[in-house]
Tab-separated table of C-alpha atoms and ligand atoms in Angstrom:
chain	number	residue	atom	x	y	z
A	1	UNK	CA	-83.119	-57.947	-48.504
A	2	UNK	CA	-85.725	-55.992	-46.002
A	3	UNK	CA	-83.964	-53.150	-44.688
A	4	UNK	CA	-83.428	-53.639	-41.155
A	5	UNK	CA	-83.378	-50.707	-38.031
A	6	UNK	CA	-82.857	-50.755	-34.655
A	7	UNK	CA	-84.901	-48.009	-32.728
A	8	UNK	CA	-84.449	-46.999	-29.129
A	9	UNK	CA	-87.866	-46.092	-27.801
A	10	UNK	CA	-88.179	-43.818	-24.678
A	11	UNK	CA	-91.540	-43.230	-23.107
A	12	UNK	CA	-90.599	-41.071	-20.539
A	13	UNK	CA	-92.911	-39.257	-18.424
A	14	UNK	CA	-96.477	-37.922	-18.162
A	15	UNK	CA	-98.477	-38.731	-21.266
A	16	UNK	CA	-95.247	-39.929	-22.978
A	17	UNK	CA	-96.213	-43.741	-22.636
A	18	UNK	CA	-99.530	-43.625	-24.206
A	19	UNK	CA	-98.711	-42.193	-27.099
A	20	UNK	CA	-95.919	-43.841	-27.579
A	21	UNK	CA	-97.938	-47.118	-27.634
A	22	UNK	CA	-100.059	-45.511	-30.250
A	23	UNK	CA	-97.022	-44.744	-31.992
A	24	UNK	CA	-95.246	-48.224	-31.558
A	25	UNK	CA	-98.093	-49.956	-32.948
A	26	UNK	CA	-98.380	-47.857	-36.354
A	27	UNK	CA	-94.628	-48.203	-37.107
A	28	UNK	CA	-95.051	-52.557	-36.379
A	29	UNK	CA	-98.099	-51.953	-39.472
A	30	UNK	CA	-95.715	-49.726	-40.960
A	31	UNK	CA	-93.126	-52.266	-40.957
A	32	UNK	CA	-95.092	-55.174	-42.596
A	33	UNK	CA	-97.060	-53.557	-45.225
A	34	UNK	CA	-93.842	-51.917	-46.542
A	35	UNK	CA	-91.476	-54.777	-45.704
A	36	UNK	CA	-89.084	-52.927	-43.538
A	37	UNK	CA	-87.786	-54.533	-40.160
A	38	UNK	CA	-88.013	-52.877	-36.895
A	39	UNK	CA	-86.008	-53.812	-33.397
A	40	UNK	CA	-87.353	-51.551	-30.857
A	41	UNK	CA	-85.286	-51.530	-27.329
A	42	UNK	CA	-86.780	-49.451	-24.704
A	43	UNK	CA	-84.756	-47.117	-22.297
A	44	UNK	CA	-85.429	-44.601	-19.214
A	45	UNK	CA	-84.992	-41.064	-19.177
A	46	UNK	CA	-86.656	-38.392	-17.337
A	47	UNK	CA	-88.868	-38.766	-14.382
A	48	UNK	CA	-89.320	-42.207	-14.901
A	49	UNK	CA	-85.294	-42.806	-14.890
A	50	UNK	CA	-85.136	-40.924	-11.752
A	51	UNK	CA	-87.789	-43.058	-9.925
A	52	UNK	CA	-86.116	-46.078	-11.221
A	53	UNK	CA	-81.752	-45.338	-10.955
A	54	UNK	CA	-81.658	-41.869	-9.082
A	55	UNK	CA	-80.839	-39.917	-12.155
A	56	UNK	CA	-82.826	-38.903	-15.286
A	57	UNK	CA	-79.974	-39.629	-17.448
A	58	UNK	CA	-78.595	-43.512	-16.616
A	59	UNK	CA	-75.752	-44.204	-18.732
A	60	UNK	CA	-77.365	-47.316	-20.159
A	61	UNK	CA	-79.667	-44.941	-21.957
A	62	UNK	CA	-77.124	-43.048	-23.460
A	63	UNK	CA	-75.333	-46.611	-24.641
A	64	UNK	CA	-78.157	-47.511	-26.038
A	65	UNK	CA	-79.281	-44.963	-27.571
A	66	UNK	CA	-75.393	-44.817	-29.349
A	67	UNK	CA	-76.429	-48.544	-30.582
A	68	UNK	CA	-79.431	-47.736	-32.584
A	69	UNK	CA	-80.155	-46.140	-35.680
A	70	UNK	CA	-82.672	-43.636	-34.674
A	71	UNK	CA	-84.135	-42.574	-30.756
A	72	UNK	CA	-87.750	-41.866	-30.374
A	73	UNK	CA	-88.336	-39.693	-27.390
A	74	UNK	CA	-91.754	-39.066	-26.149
A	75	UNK	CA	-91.585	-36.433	-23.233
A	76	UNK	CA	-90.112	-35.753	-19.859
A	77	UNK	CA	-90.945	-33.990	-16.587
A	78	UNK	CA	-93.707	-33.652	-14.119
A	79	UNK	CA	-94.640	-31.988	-10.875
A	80	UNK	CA	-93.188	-34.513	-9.202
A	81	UNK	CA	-89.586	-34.007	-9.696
A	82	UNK	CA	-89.802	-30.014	-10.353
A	83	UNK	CA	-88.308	-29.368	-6.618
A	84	UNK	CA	-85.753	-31.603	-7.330
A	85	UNK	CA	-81.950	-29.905	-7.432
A	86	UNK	CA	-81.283	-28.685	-10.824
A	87	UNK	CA	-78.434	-31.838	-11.603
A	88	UNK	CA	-81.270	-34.359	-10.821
A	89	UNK	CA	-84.281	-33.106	-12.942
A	90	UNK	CA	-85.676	-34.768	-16.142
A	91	UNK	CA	-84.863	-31.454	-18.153
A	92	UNK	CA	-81.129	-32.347	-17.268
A	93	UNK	CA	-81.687	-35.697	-18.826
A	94	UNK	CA	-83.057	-34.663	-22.177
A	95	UNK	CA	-79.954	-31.513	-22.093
A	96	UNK	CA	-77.763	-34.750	-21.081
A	97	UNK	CA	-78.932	-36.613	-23.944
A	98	UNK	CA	-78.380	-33.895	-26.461
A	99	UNK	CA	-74.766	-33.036	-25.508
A	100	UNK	CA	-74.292	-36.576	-25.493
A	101	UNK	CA	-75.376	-37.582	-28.736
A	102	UNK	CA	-74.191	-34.279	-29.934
A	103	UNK	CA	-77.346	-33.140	-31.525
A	104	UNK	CA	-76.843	-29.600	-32.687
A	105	UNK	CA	-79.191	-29.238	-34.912
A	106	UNK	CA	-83.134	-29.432	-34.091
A	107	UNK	CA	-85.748	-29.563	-36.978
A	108	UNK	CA	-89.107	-28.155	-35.751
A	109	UNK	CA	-91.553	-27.720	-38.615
A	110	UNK	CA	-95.056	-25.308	-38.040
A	111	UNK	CA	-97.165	-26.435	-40.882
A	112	UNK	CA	-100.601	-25.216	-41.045
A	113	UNK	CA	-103.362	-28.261	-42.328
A	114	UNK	CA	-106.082	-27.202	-43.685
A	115	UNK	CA	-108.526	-29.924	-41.534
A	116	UNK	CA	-107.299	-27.778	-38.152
A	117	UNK	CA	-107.135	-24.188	-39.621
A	118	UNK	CA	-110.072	-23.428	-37.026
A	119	UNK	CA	-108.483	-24.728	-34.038
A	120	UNK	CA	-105.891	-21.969	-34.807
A	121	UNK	CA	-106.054	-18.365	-32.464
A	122	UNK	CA	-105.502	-16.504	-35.133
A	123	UNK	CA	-107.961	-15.645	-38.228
A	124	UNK	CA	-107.741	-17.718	-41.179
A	125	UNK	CA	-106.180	-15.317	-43.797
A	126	UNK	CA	-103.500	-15.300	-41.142
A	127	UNK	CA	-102.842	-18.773	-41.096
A	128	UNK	CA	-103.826	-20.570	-44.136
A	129	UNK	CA	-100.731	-22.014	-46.222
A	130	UNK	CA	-98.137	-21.007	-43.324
A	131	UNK	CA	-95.444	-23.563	-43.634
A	132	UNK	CA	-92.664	-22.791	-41.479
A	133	UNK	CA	-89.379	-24.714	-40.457
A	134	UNK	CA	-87.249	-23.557	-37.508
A	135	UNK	CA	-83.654	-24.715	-37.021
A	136	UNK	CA	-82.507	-24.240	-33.665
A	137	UNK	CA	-79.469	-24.671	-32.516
A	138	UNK	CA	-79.799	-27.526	-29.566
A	139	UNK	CA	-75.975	-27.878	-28.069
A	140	UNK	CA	-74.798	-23.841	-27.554
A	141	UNK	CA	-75.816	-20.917	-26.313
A	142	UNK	CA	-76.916	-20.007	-22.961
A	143	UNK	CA	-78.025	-23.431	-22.387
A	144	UNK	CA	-74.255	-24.738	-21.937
A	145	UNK	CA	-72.764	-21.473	-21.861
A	146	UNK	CA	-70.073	-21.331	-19.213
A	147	UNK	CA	-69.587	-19.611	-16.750
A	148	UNK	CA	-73.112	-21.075	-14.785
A	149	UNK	CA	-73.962	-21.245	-11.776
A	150	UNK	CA	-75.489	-19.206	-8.937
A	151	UNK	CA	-72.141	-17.563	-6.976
A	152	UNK	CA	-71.988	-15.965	-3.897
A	153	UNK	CA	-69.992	-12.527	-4.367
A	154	UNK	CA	-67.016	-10.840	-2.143
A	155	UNK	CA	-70.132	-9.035	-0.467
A	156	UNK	CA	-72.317	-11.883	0.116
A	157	UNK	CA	-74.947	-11.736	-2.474
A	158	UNK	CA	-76.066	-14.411	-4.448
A	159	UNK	CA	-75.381	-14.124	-8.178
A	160	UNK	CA	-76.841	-16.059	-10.931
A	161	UNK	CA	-74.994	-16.613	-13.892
A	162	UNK	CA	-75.530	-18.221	-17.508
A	163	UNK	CA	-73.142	-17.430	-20.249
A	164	UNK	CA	-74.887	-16.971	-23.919
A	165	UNK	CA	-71.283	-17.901	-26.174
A	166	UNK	CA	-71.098	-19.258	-29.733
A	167	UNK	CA	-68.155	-20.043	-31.436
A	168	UNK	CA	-67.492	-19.374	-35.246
A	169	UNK	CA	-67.445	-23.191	-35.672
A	170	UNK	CA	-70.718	-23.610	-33.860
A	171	UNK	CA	-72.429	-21.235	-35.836
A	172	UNK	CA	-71.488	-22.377	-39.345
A	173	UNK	CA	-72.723	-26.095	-38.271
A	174	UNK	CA	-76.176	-24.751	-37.969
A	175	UNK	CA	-75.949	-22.390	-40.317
A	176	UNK	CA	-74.964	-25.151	-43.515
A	177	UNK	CA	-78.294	-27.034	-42.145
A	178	UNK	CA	-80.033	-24.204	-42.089
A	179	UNK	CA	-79.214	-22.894	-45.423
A	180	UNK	CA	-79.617	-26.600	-46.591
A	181	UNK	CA	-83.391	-27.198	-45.381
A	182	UNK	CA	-84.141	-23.977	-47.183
A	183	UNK	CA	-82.919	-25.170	-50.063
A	184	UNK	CA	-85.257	-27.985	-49.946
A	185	UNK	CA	-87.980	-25.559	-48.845
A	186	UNK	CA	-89.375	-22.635	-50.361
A	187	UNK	CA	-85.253	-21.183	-50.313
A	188	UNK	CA	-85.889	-17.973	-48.055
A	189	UNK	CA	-84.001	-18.067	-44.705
A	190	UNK	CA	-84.571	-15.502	-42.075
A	191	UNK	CA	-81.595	-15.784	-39.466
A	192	UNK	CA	-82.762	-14.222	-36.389
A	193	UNK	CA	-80.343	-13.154	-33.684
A	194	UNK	CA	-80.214	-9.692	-31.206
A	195	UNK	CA	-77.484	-8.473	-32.799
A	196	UNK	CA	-78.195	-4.782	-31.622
A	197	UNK	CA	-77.766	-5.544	-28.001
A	198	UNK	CA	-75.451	-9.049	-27.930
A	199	UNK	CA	-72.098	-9.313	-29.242
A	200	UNK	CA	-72.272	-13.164	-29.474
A	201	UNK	CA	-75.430	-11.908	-31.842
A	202	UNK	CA	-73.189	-9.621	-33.943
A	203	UNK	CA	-70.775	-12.942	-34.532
A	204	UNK	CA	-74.246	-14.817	-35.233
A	205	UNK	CA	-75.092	-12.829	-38.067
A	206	UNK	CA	-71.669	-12.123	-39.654
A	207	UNK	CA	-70.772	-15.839	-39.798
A	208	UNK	CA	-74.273	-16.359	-41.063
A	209	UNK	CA	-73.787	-13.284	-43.603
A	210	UNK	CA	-70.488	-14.420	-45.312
A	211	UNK	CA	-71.827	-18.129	-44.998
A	212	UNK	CA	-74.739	-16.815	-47.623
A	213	UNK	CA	-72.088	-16.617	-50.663
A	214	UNK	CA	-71.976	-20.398	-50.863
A	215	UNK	CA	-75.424	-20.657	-50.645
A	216	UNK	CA	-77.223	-18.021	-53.721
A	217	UNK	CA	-79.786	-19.550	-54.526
A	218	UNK	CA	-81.308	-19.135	-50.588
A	219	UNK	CA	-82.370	-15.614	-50.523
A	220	UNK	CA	-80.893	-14.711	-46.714
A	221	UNK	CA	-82.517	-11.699	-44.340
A	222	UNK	CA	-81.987	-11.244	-40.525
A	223	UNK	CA	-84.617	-10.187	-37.651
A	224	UNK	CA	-84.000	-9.508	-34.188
A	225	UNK	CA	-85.634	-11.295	-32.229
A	226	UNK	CA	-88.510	-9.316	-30.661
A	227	UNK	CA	-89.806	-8.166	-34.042
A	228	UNK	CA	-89.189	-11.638	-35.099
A	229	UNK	CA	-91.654	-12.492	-32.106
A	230	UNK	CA	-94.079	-9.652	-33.152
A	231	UNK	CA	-93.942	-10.734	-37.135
A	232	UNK	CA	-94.427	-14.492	-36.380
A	233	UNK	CA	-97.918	-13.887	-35.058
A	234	UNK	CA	-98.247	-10.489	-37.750
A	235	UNK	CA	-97.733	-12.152	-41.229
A	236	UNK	CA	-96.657	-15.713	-40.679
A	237	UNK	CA	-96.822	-16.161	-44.350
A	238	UNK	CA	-93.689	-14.459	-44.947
A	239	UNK	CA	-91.298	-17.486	-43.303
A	240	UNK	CA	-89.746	-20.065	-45.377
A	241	UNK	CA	-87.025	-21.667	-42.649
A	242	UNK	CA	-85.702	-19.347	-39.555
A	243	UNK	CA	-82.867	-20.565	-38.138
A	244	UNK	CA	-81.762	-19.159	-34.758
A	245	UNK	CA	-79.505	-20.075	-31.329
A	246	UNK	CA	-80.656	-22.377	-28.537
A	247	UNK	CA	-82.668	-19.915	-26.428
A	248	UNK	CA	-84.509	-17.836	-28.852
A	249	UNK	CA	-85.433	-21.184	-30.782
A	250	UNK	CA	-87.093	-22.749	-27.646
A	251	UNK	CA	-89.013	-19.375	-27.361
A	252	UNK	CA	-89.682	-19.075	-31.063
A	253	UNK	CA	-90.458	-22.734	-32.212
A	254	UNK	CA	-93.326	-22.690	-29.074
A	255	UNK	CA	-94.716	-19.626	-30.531
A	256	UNK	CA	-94.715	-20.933	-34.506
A	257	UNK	CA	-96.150	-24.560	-32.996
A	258	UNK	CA	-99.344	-22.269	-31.591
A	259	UNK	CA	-100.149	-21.094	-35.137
A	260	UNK	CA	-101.032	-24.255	-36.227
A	261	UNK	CA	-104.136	-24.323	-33.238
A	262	UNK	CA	-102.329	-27.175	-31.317
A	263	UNK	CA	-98.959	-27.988	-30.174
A	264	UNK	CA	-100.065	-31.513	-30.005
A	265	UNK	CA	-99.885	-31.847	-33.866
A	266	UNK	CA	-96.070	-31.165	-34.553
A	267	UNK	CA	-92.742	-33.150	-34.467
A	268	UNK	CA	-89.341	-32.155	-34.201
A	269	UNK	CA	-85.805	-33.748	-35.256
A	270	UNK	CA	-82.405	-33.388	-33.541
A	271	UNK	CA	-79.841	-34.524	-35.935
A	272	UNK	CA	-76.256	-34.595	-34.834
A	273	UNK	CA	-73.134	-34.244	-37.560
A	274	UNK	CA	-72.856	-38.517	-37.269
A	275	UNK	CA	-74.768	-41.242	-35.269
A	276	UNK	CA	-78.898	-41.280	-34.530
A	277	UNK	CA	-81.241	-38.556	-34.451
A	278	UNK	CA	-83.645	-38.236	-31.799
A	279	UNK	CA	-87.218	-37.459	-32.933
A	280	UNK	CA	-89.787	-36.155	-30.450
A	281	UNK	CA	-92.723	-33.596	-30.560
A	282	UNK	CA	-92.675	-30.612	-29.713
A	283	UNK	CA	-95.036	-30.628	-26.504
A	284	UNK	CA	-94.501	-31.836	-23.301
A	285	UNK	CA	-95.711	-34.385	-21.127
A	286	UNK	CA	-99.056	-32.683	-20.193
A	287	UNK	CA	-98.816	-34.276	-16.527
A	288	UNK	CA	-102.268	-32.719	-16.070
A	289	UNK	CA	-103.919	-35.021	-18.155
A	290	UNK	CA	-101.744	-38.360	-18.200
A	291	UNK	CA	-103.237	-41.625	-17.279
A	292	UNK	CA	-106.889	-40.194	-18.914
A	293	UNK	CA	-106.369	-41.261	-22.175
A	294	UNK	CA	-106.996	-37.713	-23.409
A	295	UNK	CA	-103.916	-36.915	-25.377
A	296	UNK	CA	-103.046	-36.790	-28.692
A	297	UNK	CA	-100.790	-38.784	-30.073
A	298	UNK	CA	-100.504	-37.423	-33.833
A	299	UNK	CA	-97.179	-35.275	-32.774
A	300	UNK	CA	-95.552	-38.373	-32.218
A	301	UNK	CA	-96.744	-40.077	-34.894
A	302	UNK	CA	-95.835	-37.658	-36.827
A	303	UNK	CA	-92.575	-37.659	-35.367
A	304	UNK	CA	-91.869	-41.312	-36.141
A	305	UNK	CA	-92.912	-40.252	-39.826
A	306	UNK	CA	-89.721	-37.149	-39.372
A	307	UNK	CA	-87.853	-40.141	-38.214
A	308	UNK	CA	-88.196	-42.182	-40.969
A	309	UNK	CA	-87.754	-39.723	-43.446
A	310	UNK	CA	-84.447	-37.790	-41.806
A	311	UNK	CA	-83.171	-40.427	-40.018
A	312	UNK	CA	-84.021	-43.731	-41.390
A	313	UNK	CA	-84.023	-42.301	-45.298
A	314	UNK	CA	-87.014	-44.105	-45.557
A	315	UNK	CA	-89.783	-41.328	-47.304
A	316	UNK	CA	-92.481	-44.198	-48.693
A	317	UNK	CA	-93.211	-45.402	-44.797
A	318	UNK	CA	-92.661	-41.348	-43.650
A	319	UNK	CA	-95.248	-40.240	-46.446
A	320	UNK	CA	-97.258	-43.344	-45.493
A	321	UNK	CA	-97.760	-41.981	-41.721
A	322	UNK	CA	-98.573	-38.843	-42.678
A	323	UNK	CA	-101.088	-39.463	-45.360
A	324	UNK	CA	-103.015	-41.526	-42.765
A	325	UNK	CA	-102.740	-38.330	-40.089
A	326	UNK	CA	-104.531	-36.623	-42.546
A	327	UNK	CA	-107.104	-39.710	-43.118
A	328	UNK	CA	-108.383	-39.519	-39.873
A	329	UNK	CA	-108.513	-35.678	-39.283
A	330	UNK	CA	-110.659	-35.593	-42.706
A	331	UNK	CA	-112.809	-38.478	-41.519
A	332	UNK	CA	-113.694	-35.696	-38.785
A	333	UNK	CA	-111.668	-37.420	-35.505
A	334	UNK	CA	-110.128	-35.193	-33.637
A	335	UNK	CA	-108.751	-35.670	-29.838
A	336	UNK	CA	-110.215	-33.058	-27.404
A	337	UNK	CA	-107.363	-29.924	-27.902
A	338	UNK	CA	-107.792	-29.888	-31.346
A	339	UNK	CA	-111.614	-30.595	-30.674
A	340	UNK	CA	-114.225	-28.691	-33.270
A	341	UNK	CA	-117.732	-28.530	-34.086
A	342	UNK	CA	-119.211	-31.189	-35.586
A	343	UNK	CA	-116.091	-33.856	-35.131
A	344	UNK	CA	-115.909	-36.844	-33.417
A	345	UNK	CA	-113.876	-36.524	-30.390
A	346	UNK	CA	-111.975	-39.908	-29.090
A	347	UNK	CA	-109.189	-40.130	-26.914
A	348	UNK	CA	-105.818	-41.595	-27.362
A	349	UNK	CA	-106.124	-45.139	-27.835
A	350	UNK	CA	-109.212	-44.772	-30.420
A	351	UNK	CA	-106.909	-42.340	-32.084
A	352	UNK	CA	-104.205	-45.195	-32.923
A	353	UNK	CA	-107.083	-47.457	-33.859
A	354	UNK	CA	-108.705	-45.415	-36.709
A	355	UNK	CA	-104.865	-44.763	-37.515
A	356	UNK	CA	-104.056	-47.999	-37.994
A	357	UNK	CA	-107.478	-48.510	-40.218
A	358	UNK	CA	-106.374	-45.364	-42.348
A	359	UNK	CA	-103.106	-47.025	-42.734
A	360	UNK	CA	-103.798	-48.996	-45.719
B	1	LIG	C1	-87.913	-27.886	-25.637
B	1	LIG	C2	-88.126	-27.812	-24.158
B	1	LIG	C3	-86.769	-28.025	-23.471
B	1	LIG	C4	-85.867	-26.892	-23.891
B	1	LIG	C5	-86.828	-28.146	-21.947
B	1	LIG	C6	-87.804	-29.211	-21.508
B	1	LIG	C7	-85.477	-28.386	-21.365
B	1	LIG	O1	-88.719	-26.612	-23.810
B	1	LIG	O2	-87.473	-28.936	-26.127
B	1	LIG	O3	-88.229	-26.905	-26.319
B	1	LIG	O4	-85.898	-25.807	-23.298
B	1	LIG	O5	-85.106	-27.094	-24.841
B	2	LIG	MG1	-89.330	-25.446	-25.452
């Protein structure tokens, strides 16, 4: 019988509909050379659910999403709706959509390839065989944290508030995946908190301390997070899988994406406990240069590839994906931000098509 999924697309904003196209048509190849069946139902979130409902967020989106085996999200936001209130603005839509689908844990790999080592800032010995996998937690922290808000005190001043809380629960939920990837990995995890300042830090690492004893085979160390920071662009080499709260992740993953030369190259997975992961990469919707067919699509590619092998448990059709990424960056294409001399640069359509001819 040919295996049969149901995927929720969402195109979102800025550049998120082109390469989504690119990426739609390489998983319908996908899906008849390997004999695997694809549904794909499109929903809005982000800018483009705002223009369209009033709210970046509809609850049709979230149904949907609930009544498919795996979401792929492309990106959200744009100038346009960055003066909006704070409740109405696609950021709250893609926050929305990870409480809702409770997706705690989020998968973002920095893997060096040896076609773009050039296109990296920093000097090859640096960079060459860095292979890196952050866990973030994606439904704590100071991102939900409550109290939040911006009060007005007993002598009129305006107070800002967010509230960085874990619970003991919380933190052993990210800490089993954690400990889990590494196992599959190179089995070093480096849990990075700021436990010398932050008491919610302090529960970090003990939780993630005594959680080590079921796990010996994963040889465990801890960083705070500035010399994290300051070793991440030092000695990348010496990361397996980091795995970190909501806040320091976002800060951290951005900074491990840049060693690879181009956040338009990497993918990311949020995987909840039950129910569909959402797979997206890791940059954003580049509103500067949507509409110009200038972006690259690969991250998202390469996300649908994270999504069939996490999500969909399908590895042939994930391995598939990313053999042809490599294809085409050693036939010398390249789109212009991961642009070098001597390459052929094309834009985002002609991307997908010598995809889909390395696809074979
Ligand atoms: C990310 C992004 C989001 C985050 C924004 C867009 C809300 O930076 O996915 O890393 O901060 O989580
Ligand atoms: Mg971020």
């Amino acid at each position: 019988m040919t295996p049969s999924f149901r995927i929720t697309l969402l195109p979102g904003d800025g550049i998120g509909p082109e390469i989504m196209a690119v990426t739609l048509d390489v998983l319908k190849q996908v899906g008849s050379k390997l004999d695997l069946e694809f549904t794909f139902q499109e929903a809005l979130i982000g800018g483009a659910a705002i223009d369209a409902t009033g709210g970046p967020l509809p609850e049709e989106t979230l149904t949907t999403c609930r009544n498919s085996d795996a979401v792929l999200l492309a990106a959200i936001g744009g100038y346009k709706w960055d003066t909006l209130p704070r409740e109405l603005r696609p950021e709250t839509g893609l926050l929305g959509m990870r409480a809702g689908l409770g997706l705690f844990a989020n998968l973002r790999p920095a893997t060096i390839l040896p076609q773009l080592i050039d296109a990296s800032s920093l000097k090859r010995e640096v960079v060459e065989g860095v292979d890196i996998m952050v866990v973030r937690e994606l439904t704590g922290g100071i991102y939900f944290g409550q109290p939040k808000g911006v009060f007005t005190t007993e002598t009129g001043e305006q107070r800002g508030v967010n509230t960085m809380a874990y619970t003991d629960g919380e933190i052993d939920r990210i800490g089993r995946v954690a400990f889990e990837t590494a196992q599959k990995r190179g089995g070093k995890l480096c849990s990075v908190d700021k436990a010398n300042v932050l008491e919610v830090s302090q529960l970090w690492r003990d939780r993630i301390t005594a959680l080590s004893e079921d796990y010996s085979d994963v040889e465990l160390s801890h960083l705070y997070v500035d010399n994290a920071a300051m070793q991440l662009v030092r000695w990348p080499k010496q990361f397996d899988t980091i795995v970190t709260g909501n806040l320091f992740g976002d800060i951290l993953s951005d900074a491990a994406a840049m060693l690879t030369g181009s956040i338009g190259m990497l993918p990311s997975a949020s995987l909840g406990a039950e129910g569909p992961g959402v797979f997206e990469p890791v940059h954003g919707s580049a509103p500067d240069i949507a509409g110009q067919d200038k972006a690259n699509p690969l991250a998202q590619v390469l996300s649908a590839a994270m999504m069939l092998r996490y999500g969909l448990n399908q590895p042939q059709a994930a391995d598939l994906i990313e053999t042809s990424v490599l294809s085409v960056l050693d036939q010398g294409y390249r789109t212009g931000d991961i642009m070098a001399e001597g390459a052929t640069q094309v834009g985002c359509k002609a991307m997908g098509e010598v995809l889909l001819k390395a696809l074979v």
